[in-house]
Short mmCIF file of C-alpha atoms and ligand atoms in Angstrom, two decimals:
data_model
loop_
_atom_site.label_atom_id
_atom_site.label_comp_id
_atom_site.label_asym_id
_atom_site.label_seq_id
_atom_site.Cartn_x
_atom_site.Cartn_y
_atom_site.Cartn_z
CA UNK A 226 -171.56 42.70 176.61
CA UNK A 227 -169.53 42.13 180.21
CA UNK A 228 -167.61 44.93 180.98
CA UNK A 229 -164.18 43.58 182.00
CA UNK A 230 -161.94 45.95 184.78
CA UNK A 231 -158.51 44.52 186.51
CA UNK A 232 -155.55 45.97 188.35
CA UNK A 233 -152.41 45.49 188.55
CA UNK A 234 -150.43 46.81 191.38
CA UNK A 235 -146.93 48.43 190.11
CA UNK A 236 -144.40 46.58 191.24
CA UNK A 237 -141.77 47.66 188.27
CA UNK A 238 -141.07 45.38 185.17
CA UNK A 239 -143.50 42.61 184.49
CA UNK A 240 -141.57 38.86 185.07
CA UNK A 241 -143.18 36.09 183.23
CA UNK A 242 -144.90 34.65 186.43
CA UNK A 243 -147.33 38.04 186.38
CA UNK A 244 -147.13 38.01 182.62
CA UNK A 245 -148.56 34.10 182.51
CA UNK A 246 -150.58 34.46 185.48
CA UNK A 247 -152.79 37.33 184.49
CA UNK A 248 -151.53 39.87 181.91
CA UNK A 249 -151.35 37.69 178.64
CA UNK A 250 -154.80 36.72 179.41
CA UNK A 251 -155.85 40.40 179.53
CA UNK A 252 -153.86 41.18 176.18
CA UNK A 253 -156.72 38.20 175.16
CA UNK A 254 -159.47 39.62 176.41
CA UNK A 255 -158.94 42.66 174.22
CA UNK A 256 -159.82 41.55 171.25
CA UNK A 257 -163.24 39.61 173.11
CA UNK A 258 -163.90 42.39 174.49
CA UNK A 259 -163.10 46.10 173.48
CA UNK A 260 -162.73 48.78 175.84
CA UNK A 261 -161.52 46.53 178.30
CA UNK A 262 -160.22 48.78 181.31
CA UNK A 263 -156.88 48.32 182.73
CA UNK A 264 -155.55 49.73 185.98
CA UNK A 265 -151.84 50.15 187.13
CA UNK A 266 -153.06 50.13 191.37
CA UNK A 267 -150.56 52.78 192.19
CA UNK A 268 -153.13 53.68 195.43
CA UNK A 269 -152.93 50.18 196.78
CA UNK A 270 -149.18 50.12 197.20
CA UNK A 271 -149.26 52.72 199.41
CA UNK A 272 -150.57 50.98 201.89
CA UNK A 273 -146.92 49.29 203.63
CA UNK A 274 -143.77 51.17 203.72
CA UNK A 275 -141.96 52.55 200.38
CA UNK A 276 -139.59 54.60 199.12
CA UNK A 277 -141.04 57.15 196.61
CA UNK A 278 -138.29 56.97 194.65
CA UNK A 279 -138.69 53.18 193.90
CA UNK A 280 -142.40 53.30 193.59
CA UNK A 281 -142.57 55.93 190.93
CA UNK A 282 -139.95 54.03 188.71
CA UNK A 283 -141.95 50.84 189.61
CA UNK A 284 -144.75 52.59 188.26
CA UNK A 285 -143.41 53.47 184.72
CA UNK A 286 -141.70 50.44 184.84
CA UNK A 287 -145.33 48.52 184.85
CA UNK A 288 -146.69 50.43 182.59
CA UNK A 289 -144.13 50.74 180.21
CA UNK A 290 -144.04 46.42 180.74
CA UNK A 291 -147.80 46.02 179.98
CA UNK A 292 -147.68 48.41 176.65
CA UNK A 293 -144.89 46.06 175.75
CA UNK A 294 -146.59 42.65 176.26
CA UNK A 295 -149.66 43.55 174.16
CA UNK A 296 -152.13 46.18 176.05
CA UNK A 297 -153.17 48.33 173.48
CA UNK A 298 -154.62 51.55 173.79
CA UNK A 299 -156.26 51.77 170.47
CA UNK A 300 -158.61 48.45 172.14
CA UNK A 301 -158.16 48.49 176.02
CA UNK A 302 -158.32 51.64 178.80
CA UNK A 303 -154.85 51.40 180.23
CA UNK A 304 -154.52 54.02 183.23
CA UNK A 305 -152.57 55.45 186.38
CA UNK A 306 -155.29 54.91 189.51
CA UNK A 307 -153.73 58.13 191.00
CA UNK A 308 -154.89 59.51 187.69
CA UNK A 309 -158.49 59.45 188.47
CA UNK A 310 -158.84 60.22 191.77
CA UNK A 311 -162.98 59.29 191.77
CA UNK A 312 -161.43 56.07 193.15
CA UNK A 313 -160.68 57.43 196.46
CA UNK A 314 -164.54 58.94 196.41
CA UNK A 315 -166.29 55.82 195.86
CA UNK A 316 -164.35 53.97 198.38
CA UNK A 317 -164.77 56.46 200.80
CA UNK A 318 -168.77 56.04 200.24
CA UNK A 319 -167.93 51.95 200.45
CA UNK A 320 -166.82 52.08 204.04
CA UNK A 321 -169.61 53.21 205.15
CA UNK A 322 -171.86 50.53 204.16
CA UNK A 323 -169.06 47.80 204.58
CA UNK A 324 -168.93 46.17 207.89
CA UNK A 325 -165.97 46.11 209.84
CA UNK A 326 -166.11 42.53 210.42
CA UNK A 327 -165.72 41.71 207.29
CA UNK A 328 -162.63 43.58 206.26
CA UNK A 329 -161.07 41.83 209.44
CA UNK A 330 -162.16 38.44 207.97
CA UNK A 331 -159.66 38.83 205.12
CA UNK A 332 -156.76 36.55 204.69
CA UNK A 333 -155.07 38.91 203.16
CA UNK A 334 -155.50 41.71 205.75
CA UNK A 335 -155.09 38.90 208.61
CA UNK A 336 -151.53 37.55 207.13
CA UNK A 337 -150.15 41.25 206.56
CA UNK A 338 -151.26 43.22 209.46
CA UNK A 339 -149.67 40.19 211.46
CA UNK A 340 -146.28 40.78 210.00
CA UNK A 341 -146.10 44.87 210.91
CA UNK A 342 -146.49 46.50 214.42
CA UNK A 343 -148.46 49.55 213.82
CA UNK A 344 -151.28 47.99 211.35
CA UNK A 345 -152.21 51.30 208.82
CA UNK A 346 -156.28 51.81 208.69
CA UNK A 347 -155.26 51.55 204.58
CA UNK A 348 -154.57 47.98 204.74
CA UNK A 349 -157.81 47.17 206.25
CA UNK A 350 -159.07 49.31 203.72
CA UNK A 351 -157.55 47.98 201.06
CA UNK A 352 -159.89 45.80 199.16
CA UNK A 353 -162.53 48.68 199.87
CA UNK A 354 -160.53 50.45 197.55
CA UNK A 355 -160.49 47.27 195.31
CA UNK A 356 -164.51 47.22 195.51
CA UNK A 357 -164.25 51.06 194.38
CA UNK A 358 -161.92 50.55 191.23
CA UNK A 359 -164.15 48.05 189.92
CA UNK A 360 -167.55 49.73 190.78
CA UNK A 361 -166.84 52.59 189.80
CA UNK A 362 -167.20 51.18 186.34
CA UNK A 363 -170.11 49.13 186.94
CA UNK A 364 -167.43 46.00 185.43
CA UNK A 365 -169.37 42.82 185.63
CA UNK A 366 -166.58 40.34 184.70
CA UNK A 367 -163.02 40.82 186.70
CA UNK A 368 -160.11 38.84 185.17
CA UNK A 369 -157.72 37.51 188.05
CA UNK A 370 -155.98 34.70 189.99
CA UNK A 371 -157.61 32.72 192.85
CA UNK A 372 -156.15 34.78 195.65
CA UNK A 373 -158.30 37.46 194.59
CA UNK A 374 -161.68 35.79 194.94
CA UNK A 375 -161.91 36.85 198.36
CA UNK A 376 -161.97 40.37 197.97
CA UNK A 377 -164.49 39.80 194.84
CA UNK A 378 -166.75 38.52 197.19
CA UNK A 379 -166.99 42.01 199.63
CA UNK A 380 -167.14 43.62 195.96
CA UNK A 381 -170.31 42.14 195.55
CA UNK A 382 -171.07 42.11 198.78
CA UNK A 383 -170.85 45.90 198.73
CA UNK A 384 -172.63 46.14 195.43
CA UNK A 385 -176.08 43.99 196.79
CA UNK A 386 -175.88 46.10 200.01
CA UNK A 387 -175.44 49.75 198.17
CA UNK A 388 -178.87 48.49 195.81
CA UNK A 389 -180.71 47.16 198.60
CA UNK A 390 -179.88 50.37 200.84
CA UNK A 391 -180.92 52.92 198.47
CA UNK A 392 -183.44 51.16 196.59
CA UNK A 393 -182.11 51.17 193.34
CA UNK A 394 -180.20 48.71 190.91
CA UNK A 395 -177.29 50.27 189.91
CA UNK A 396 -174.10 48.34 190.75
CA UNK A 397 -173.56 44.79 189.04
CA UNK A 398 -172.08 42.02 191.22
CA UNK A 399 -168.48 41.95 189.79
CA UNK A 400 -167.40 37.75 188.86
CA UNK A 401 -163.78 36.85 189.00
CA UNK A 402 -162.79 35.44 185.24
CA UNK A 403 -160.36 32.92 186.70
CA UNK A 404 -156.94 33.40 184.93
CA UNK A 405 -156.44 29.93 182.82
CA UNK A 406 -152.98 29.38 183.51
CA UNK A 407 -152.50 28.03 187.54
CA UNK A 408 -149.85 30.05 189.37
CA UNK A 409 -146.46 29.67 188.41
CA UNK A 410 -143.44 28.61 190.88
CA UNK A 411 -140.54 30.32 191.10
CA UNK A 412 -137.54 28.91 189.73
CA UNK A 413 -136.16 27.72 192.91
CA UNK A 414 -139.22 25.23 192.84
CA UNK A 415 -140.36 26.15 196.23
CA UNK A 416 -142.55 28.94 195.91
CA UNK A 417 -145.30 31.41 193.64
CA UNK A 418 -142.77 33.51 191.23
CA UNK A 419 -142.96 36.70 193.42
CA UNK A 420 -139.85 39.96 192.56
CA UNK A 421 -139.40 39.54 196.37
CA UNK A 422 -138.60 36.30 196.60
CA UNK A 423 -135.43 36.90 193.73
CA UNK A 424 -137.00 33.67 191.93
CA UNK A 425 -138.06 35.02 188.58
CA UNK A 426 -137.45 35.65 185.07
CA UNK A 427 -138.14 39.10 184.22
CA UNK A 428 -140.22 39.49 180.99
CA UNK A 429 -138.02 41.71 179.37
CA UNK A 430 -134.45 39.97 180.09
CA UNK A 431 -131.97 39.19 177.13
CA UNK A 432 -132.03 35.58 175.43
CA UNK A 433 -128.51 35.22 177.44
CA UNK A 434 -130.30 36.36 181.11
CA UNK A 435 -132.87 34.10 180.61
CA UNK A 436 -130.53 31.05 179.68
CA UNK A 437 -128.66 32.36 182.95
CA UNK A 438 -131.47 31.67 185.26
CA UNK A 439 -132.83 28.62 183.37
CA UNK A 440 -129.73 26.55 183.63
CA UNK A 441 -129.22 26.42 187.67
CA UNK A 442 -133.47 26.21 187.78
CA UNK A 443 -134.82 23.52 189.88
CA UNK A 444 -136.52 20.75 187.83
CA UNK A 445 -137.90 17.11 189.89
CA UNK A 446 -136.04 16.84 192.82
CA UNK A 447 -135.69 13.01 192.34
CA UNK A 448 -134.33 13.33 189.18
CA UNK A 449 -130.75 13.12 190.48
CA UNK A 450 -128.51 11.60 187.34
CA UNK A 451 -129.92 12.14 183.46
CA UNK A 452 -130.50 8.42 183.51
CA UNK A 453 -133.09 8.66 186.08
CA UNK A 454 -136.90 8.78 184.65
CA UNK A 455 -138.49 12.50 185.56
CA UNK A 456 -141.90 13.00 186.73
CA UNK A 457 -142.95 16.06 184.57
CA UNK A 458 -145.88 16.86 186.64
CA UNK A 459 -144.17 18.01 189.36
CA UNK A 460 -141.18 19.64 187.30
CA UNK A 461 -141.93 23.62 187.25
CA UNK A 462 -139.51 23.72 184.37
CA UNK A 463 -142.42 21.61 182.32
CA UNK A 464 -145.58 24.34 184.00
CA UNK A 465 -142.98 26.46 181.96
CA UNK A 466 -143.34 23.87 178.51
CA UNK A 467 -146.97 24.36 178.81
CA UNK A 468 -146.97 28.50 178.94
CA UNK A 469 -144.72 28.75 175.89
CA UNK A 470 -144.76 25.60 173.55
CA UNK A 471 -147.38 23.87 171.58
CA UNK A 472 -149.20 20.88 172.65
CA UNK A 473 -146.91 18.78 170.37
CA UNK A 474 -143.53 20.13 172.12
CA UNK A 475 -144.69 19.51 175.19
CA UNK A 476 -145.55 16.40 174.64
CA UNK A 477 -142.21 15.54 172.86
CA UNK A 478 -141.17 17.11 176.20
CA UNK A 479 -142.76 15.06 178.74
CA UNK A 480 -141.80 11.41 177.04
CA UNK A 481 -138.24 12.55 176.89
CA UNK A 482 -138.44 13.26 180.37
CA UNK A 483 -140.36 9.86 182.25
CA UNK A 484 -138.32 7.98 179.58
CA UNK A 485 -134.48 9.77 180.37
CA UNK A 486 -134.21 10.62 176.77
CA UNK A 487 -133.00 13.88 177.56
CA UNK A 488 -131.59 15.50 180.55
CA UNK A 489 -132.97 18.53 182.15
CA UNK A 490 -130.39 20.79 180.37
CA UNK A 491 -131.78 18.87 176.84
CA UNK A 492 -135.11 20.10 178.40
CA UNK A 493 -134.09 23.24 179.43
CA UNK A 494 -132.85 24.34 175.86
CA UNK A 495 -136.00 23.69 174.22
CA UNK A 496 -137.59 25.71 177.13
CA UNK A 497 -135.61 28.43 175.90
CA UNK A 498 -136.72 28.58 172.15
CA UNK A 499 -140.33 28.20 173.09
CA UNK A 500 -139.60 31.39 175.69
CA UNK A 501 -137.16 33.11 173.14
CA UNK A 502 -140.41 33.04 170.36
CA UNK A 503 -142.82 34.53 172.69
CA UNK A 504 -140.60 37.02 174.48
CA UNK A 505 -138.44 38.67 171.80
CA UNK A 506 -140.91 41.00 170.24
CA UNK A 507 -142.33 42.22 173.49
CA UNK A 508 -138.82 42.98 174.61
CA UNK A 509 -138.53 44.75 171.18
CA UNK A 510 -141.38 46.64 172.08
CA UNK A 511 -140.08 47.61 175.12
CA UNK A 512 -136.75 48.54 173.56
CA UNK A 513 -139.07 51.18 171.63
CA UNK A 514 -140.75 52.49 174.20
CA UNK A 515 -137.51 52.90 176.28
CA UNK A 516 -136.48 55.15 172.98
CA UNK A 517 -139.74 57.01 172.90
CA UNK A 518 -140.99 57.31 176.80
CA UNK A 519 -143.38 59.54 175.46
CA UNK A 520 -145.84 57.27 173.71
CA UNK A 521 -146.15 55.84 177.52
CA UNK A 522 -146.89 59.16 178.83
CA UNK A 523 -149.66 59.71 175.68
CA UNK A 524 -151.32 55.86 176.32
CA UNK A 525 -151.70 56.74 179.89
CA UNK A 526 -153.00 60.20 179.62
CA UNK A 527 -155.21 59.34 176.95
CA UNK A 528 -156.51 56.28 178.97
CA UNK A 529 -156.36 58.55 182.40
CA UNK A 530 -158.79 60.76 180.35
CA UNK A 531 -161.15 57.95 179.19
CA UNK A 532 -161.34 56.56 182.56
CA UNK A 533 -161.94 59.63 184.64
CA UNK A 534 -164.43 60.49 182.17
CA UNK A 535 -166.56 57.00 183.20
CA UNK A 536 -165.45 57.39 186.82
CA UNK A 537 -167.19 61.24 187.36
CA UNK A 538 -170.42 60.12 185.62
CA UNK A 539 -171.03 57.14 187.68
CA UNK A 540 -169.87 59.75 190.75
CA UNK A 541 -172.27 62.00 189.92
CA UNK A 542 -175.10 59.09 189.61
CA UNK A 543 -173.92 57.80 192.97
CA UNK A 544 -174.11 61.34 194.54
CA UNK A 545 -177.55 61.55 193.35
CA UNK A 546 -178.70 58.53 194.62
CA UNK A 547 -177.78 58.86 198.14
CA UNK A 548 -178.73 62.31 198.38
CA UNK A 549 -175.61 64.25 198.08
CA UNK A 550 -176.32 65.59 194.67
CA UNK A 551 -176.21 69.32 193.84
CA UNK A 552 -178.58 71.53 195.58
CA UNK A 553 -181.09 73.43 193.67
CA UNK A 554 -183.13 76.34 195.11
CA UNK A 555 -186.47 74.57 193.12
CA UNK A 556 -185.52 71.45 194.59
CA UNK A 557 -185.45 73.04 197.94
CA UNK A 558 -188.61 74.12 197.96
N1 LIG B 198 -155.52 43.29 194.77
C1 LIG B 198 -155.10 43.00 193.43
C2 LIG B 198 -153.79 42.21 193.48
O1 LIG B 198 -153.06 42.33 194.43
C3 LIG B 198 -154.89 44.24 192.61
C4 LIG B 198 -156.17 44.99 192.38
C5 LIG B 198 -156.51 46.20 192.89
C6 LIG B 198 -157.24 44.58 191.55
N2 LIG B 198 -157.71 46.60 192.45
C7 LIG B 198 -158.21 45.63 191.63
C8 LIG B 198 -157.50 43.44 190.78
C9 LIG B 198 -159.41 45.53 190.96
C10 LIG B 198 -158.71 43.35 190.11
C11 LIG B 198 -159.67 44.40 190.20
O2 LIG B 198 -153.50 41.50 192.55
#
C-alpha cells in the first residue's frame, strides 16, 4: 500500500483556492489510504522575513482550518513540522549528497532569491528540507499541485543517490499524485487565488462574506451587457461551478450562460448554494473548534507523537547505514 505524505505551509485560515487545490483531495485520500501523514510546514516559512507573532497564529489558524475541512485524526497523521524535529536531521544528511547545482536550478529558488537582496542559505535549502519531510517517511506517493513537481524530482533524485552511495535500498522515489482540480484564479480573474494577492474567499467566511466577494467577482470579460452570450470556459466564476455543483448544475450553468439566459449575478447565486452546501458544516466545525481549542492542541500532539515516533526509527536506520550509528566497545574491536 503507497504511503501518502504532503505539506502544507501555514499561511493562517485555509481559502477555498488551497482547500480545492489540494486539501479536499487529501480529506479523500483518507479513506484510500489510512494513516495518511499530514504536515503543517511551519520550518519552511521561515525561510523569508516574518513576524512571529503572525506566523504562530497562522499556524493554529491552518491547523485549526484543515481539522475543520475533514482531516481526521482518528484516519490521517496531522502534525506541527517543528514538532518533530528529525526533519531538520535528515535534511541536514541531504545536503551533503545534493549538488549545489541543482538547488540553483530551481524555479522556485531562482524567482525568490531574485526578489530579496541578501538571499538566506534556507531558501536554497528549502526543498532539501522538502526531500527530508517526505523521506523521512519513506512516502512513495506525494499528493500536490504542478508547481511542486520540481522539487519531487531532487526528492528522488536524493533518494537514488543516498541508495546508490551507501549500497543499500532504503528510500523509495517519492511520485507527485497530481491534485485533480487545475489551479484556481483569484476572483479578480487575473491571477492563482493566493492570501497575498487579497483575491480569495476564505473557507471559513459567513454565507453573507462570501455573497460579498462573489457579487463584484470577475466573470468573461466580453460579457459586457446580460444579453451578450458568455464563454464559460474562460469564466473563473464557472472553474468555481465545477468545484462545488454536480455535473447536472453545471451544465444547466454553462447553457444559460453561451445562450444569455441568465446574467452573471443569475449565475453567481447558484454559485452560492452549491458553495453554501459544501462550506457550512466545515465552518461549523470550525465554530467548534474555536469553542474547544483544545481538541486542536490533542490532534496535533497526538499526531506530533505518531510522527516523531516514524521519524526517529528511520533516523536511527539512516545513522546506521552511513556509519554514524552508536558505538559499541565489541563493535570496536
Ligand atoms: N513546498 C510545498 C508548497 O509550497 C510545501 C511542502 C513542504 C510540501 N514540504 C512538503 C509538499 C512535502 C509536499 C511534500 O506547497
Amino acid at each position: 500500500m503507497a504511503r501518502i505524505f504532503s505539506g502544507i505551509q501555514p499561511s493562517g485560515e485555509l481559502h477555498i483556492g488551497n482547500y480545492l487545490g489540494a486539501v479536499k483531495n487529501w480529506v479523500q485520500l483518507q479513506a484510500t489510504h489510512p494513516g495518511a501523514i499530514y504536515c503543517v510546514v511551519d520550518y519552511h516559512a521561515i525561510t523569508g522575513s516574518y513576524d512571529p507573532a503572525v506566523l504562530r497564529a497562522r499556524r493554529w489558524g491552518m491547523a485549526k482550518s484543515l481539522l475543520a475541512a475533514g482531516i481526521d485524526p482518528a484516519k490521517a497523521v496531522l502534525f506541527m513540522q517543528s514538532d518533530v524535529p528529525e526533519h531538520t536531521e535528515l535534511s541536514w544528511i541531504f545536503t551533503t549528497i545534493t549538488p549545489l547545482g541543482d538547488l540553483e536550478r530551481q524555479t522556485q529558488f531562482k524567482d525568490k532569491s531574485a526578489k530579496v537582496e541578501s538571499i538566506p542559505a534556507g531558501l536554497l535549502m528549502y526543498p532539501v528540507l522538502q526531500s527530508a519531510d517526505i523521506l523521512l517517511y519513506r512516502a512513495d506517493s506525494v499528493p500536490v499541485g504542478e508547481d511542486q513537481i520540481q522539487h519531487l524530482e531532487l526528492a528522488r533524485d536524493t533518494s537514488r543517490k543516498f541508495n546508490l552511495k551507501f549500497g543499500v535500498e532504503y528510500f523509495p522515489e517519492p511520485k507527485p499524485l497530481l491534485t485533480p482540480t487545475r489551479r484556481i484564479m483569484g476572483l479578480d480573474g487575473n491571477a492563482k487565488m493566493s492570501k497575498s494577492l487579497g483575491n480569495t474567499i476564505g473557507l471559513l467566511e459567513t454565507d453573507d462574506e462570501i455573497w460579498q466577494k462573489l457579487r463584484p467577482a470577475m466573470t468573461d470579460p466580453q460579457r459586457v451587457r446580460k444579453s451578450d452570450p458568455g464563454r464559460p470556459e474562460v469564466c473563473n466564476i464557472f472553474q468555481l461551478h465545477k468545484a462545488f455543483n454536480d455535473e447536472t448544475t453545471v451544465t444547466n450553468v454553462a447553457a444559460q450562460c453561451r445562450t444569455a439566459g441568465w446574467g452573471c449575478m443569475d449565475c453567481k447565486k447558484v454559485l452560492l448554494e452549491g458553495m453554501v452546501q459544501e462550506l457550512t458544516p466545515i465552518r461549523r466545525r470550525s465554530e467548534d473548534l474555536d469553542a474547544e481549542p483544545q481538541q486542536v492542541l490533542d490532534a496535533l500532539a497526538d499526531g506530533g507523537r505518531t510522527a516523531r515516533g516514524i521519524a526517529q526509527q528511520t533516523i536511527s536506520e539512516v545513522r546506521e547505514i552511513m556509519g554514524l550509528g552508536a558505538m559499541t566497545a565489541a563493535a570496536l574491536g
